[in-house]
Coordinates of C-alpha atoms and ligand atoms in Angstrom, one line a residue:
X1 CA 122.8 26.7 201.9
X2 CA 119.5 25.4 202.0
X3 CA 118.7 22.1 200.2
X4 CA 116.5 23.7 197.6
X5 CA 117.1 26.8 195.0
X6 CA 114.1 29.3 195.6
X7 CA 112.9 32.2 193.1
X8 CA 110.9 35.3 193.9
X9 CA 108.3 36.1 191.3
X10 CA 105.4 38.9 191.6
X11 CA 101.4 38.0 190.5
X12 CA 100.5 37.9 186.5
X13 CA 99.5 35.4 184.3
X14 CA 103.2 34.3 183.2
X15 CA 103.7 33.2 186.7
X16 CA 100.6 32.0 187.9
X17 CA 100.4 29.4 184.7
X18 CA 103.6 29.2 183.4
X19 CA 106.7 30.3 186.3
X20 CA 105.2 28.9 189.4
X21 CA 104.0 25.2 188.1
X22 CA 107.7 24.6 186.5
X23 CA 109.5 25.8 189.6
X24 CA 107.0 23.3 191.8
X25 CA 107.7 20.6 189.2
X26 CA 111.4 21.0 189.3
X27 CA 110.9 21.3 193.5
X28 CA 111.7 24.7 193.7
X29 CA 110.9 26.8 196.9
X30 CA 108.4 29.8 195.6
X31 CA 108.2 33.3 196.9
X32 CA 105.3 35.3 195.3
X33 CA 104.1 39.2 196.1
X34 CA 100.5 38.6 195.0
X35 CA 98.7 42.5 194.6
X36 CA 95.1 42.2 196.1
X37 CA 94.1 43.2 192.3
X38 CA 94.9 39.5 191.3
X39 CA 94.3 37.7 194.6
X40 CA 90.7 36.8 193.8
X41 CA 92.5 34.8 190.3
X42 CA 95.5 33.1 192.1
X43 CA 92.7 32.0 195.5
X44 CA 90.9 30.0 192.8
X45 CA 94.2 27.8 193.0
X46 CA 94.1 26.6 196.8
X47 CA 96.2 23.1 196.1
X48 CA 98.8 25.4 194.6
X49 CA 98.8 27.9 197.4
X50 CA 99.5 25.7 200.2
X51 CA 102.6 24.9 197.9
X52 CA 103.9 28.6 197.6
X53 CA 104.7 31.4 199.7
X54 CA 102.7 34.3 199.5
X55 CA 103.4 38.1 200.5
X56 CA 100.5 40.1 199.7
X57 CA 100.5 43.6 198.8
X58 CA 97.7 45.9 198.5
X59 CA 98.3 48.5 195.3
X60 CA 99.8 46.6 192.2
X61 CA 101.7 50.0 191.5
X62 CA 103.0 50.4 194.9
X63 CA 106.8 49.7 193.8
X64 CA 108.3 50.5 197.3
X65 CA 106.2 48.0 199.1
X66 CA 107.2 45.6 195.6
X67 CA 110.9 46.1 196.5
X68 CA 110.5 46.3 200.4
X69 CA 108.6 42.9 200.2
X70 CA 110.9 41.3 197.7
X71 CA 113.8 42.5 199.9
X72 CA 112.9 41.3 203.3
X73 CA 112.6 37.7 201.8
X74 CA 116.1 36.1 203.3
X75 CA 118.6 34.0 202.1
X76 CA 119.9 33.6 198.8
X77 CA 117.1 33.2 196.2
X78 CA 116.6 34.2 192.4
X79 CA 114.4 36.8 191.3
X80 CA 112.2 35.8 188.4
X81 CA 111.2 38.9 185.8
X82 CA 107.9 38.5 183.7
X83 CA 106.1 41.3 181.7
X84 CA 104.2 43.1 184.3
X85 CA 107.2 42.3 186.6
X86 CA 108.7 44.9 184.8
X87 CA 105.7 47.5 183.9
X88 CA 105.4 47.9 187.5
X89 CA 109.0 48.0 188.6
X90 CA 111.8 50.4 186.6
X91 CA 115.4 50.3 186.0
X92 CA 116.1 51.5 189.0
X93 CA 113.7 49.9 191.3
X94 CA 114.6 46.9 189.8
X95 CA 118.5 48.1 190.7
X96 CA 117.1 48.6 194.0
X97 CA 116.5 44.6 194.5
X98 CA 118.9 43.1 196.7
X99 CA 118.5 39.8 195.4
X100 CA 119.6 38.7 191.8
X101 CA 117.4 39.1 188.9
X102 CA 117.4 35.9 186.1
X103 CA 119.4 37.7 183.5
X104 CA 120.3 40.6 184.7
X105 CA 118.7 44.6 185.0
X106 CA 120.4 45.7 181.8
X107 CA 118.7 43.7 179.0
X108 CA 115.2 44.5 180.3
X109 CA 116.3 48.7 180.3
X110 CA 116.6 47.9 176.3
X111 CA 113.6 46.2 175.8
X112 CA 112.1 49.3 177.3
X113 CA 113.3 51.7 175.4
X114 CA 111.9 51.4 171.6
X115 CA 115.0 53.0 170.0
X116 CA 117.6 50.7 172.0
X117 CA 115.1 48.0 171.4
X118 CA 115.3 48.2 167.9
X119 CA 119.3 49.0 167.5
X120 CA 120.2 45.9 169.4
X121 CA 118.6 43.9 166.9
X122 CA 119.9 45.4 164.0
X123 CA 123.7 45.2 165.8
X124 CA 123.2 41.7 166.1
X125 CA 122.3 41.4 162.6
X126 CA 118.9 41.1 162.3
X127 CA 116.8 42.2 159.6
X128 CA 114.4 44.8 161.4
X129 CA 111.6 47.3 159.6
X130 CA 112.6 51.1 159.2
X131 CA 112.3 53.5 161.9
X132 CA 111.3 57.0 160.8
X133 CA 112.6 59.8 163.6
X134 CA 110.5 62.3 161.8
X135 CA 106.7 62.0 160.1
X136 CA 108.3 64.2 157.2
X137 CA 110.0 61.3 156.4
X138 CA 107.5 58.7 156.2
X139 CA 107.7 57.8 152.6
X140 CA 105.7 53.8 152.8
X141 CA 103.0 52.4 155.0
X142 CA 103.8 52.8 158.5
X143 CA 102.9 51.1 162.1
X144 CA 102.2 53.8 164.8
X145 CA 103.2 52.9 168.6
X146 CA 102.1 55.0 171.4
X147 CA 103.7 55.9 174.5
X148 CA 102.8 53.4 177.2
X149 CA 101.0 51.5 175.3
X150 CA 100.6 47.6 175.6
X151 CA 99.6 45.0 173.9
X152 CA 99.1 46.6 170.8
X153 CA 96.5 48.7 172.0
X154 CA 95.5 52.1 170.0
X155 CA 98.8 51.5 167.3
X156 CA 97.4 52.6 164.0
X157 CA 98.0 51.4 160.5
X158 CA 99.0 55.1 158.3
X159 CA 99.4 54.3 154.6
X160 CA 102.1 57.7 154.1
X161 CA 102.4 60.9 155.7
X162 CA 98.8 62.9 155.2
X163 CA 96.9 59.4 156.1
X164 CA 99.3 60.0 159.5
X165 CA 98.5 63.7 160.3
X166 CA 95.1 62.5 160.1
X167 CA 95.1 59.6 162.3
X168 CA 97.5 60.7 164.7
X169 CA 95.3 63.8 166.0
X170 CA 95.0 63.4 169.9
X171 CA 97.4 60.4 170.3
X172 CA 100.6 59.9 172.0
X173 CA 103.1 58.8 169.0
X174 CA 105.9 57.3 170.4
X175 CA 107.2 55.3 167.4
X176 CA 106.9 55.2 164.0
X177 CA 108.1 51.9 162.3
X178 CA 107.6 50.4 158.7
X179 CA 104.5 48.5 158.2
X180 CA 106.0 44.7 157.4
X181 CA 102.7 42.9 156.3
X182 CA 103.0 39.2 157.3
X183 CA 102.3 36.6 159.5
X184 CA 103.3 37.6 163.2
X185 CA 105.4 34.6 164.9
X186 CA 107.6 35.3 168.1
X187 CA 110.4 32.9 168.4
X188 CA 111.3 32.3 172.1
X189 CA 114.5 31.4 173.2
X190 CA 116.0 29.6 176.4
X191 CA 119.8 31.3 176.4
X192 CA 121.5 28.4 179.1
X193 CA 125.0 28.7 180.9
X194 CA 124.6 25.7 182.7
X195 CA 124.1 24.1 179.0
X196 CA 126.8 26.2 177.4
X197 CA 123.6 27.1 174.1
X198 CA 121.2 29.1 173.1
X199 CA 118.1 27.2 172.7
X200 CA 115.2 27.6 170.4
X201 CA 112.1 26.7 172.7
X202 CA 109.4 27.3 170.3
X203 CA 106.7 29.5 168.2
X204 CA 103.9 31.5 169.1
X205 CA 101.6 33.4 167.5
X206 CA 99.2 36.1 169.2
X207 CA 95.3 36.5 168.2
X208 CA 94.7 40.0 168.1
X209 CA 91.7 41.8 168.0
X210 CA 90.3 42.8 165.2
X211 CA 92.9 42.1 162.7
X212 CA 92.6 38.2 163.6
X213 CA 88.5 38.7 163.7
X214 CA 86.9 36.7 161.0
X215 CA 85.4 40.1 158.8
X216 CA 86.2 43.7 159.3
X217 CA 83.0 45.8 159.3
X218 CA 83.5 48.6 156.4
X219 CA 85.2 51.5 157.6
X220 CA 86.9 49.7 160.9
X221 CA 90.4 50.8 161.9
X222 CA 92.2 47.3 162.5
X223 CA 93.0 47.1 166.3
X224 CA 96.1 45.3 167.2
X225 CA 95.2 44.4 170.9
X226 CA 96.3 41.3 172.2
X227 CA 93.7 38.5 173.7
X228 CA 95.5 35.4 173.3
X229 CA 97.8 33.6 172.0
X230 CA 98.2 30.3 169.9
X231 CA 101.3 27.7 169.3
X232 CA 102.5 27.3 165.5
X233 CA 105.3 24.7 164.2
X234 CA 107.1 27.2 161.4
X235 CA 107.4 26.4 157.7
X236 CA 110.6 23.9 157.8
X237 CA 113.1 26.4 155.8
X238 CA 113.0 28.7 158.5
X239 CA 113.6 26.9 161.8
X240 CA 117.5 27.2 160.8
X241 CA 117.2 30.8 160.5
X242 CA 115.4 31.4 163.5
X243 CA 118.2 29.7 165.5
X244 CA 120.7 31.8 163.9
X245 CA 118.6 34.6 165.0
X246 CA 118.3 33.7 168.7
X247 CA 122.1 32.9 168.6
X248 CA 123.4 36.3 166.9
X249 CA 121.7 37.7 169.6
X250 CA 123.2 36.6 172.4
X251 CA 126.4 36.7 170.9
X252 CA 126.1 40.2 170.3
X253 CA 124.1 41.0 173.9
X254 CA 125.7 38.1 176.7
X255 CA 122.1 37.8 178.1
X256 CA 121.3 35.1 179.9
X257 CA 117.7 33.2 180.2
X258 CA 114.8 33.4 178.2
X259 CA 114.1 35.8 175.6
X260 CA 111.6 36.6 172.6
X261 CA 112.7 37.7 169.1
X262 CA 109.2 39.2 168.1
X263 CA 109.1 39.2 164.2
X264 CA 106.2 39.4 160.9
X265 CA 107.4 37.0 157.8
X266 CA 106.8 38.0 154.6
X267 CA 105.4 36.6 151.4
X268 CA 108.9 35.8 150.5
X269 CA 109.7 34.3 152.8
X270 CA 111.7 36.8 154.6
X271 CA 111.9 37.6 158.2
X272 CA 111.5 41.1 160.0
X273 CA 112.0 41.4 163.8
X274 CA 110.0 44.2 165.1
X275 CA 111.1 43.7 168.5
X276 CA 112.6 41.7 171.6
X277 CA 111.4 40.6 175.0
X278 CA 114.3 40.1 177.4
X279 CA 112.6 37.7 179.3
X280 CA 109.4 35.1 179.7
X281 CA 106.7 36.2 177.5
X282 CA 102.9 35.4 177.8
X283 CA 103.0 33.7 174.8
X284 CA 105.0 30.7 176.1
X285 CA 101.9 30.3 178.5
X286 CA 100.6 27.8 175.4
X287 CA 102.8 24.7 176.3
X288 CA 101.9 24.3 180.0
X289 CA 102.0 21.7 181.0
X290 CA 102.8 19.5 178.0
X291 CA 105.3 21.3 175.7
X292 CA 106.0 21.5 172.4
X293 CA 107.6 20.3 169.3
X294 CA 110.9 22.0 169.5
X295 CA 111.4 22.0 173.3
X296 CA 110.7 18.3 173.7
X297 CA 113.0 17.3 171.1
X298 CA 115.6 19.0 172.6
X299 CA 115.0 17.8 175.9
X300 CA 113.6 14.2 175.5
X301 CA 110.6 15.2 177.9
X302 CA 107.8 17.7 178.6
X303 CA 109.4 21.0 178.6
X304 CA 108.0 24.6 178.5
X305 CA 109.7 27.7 179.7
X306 CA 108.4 28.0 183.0
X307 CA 110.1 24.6 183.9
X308 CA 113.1 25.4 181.5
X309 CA 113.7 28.1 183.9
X310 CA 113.3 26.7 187.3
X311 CA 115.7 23.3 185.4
X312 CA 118.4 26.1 184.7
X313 CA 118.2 28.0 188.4
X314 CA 117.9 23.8 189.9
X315 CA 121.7 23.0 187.8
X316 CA 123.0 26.2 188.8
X317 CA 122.0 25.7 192.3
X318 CA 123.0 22.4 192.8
X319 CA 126.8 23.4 191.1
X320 CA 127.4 26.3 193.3
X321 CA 127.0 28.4 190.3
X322 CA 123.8 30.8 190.6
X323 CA 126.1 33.5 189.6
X324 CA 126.2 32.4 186.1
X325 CA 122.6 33.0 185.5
X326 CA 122.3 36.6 186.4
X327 CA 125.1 38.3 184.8
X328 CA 123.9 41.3 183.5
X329 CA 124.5 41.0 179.5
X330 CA 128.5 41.7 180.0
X331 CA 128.4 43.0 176.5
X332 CA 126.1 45.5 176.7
X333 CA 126.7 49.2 177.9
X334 CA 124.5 51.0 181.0
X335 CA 121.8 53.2 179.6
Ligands
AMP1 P1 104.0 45.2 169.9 O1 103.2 45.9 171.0 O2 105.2 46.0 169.4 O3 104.4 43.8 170.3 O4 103.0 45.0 168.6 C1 101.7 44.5 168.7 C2 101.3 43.9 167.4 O5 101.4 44.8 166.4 C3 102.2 42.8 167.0 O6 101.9 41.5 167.5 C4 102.1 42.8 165.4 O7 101.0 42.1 165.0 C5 101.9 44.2 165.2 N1 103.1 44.9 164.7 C6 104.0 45.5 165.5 N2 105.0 46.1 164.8 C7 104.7 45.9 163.5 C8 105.3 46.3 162.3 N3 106.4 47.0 162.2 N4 104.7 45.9 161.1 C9 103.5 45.1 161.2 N5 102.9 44.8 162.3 C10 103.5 45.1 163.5

């Protein structure tokens, strides 16, 4: 055994601002494939370079050389999963890892897939807006995914079924989903072992572009694209039911680690979740270095997810008991 836990992370912004600085402020060891695509961002960082171990690799969509480099790093060591972590790498690349992921392969092959997405909400309870299989069917506003898309980019708003032949013309639908109008908040969550709770780590909300743009020109689609994101403390009756939320979930999944319960509240209040992140999620970015609210409270010190995540792997480690961190969400079938 050496004397400290080490994780293996690939380049993005999750782990350049958020992963990395909590695993060096817990004293973690850090293994990171950097693509040469964001080398010229992470070399504007030399003072946290000399504190990380680098393995470069040329093509960000190379996944053999991913794998191969993640692979020949020795010893025992935690892989760390983030958003483009897992765009670049599929299920079964990622099963091709010899090294344990943080929470497993299984919970990130559902957030994947929109359907199974979707259905593991609503099986653990959780209000979530209606999916229409067919356009026939549409029979109320509706929000329009794509295939592959990300970030929001090119959905489209179709208020029934002729506004949607219209506007779908030349697009990739991949999902059709009722249109919950509301205030977008994504709850993130901080599922512990070591801890023996699920912990509610905090609120985000993303600025989108155009729909969070001061004025809409007449005649402008709204765009849904992501370009930032901002921290929000939640109107006081809902905290409670945004714990529930995080708990059902795990109760009905297993995972392990941090998640994201993406939702839109209503004028009710009420709460839709239109979707789940099984894992770190950009949005957590916004309490580096300091925190926030919720997490502090509960920890009685500066904590954000990136650090809650190297804490967890730092217990684990120092008990003998990395295993219990990257079970792979015992309740939930293979797909
Ligand atoms: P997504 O890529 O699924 O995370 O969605 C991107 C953005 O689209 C979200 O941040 C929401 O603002 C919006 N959105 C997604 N699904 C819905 C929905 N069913 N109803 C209303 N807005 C939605």
């Amino acid at each position: 055994m050496t004397s400290k836990a080490v994780i293996a992370t690939t380049s993005s912004h999750s782990s350049l601002y958020n992963i990395v600085p909590g695993a060096l402020e817990e004293g973690l060891d850090v293994y990171v494939v950097c693509f040469d695509r964001d080398w010229e961002l992470w070399s504007q960082y030399p003072d946290l370079l000399k504190k990380i171990n680098i393995l470069r690799v040329n093509d960000y969509s190379d996944a053999q050389s991913i794998v191969r480099k993640l692979n020949g790093i020795s010893g025992e060591i935690v892989i760390v999963p983030h958003g483009s972590f897992v765009r670049y790498l599929s299920v079964e690349q990622l099963k091709r890892l010899k090294h344990p992921i943080l929470g497993g392969v299984k919970i990130l092959a559902y957030e994947g897939d929109r359907d199974k997405n979707s259905g593991l909400l609503t099986a653990s309870g959780i209000t979530t807006p209606k999916i229409f299989d067919k356009a026939s069917k549409i029979d109320r506003p509706v929000m329009v995914k794509l295939h592959g898309a990300e970030g929001g980019k090119g959905y489209f708003i179709a208020s029934n079924k002729e506004d949607f032949n219209k506007k779908k013309k030349g697009k990739k639908v991949n999902f059709i989903q009722e249109y919950v109008s509301g205030v977008s908040i994504y709850a993130h969550y901080f599922s512990s072992p070591i801890e023996g709770r699920c912990e509610l780590l905090g609120f985000d909300r993303r600025l989108e572009s155009n729909v969070n743009s001061q004025y809409l020109a007449p005649n402008e689609e709204p765009s849904f694209t992501v370009v930032g994101n901002v921290p929000i403390a939640v109107r006081e009756s809902l905290v409670p039911e945004y714990h529930r939320m995080g708990t059902d979930f795990v109760e009905q999944t297993g995972l392990v680690g941090p998640f994201c319960i993406e939702t839109i509240c209503t004028t009710e209040p009420k709460i839709y979740a239109f979707e789940f992140s099984g894992r770190i999620v950009a949005g957590t970015t916004v309490w580096v270095p300091n925190g926030n609210t919720y997490a502090n409270l509960l920890w009685n010190e500066p904590m954000y997810m990136g650090k809650r995540i190297a804490r967890e792997i730092k217990k684990a480690y120092e008990s003998d008991s990395l295993e219990l961190l990257t079970v792979d969400s015992p309740n939930l079938e293979e797909i």
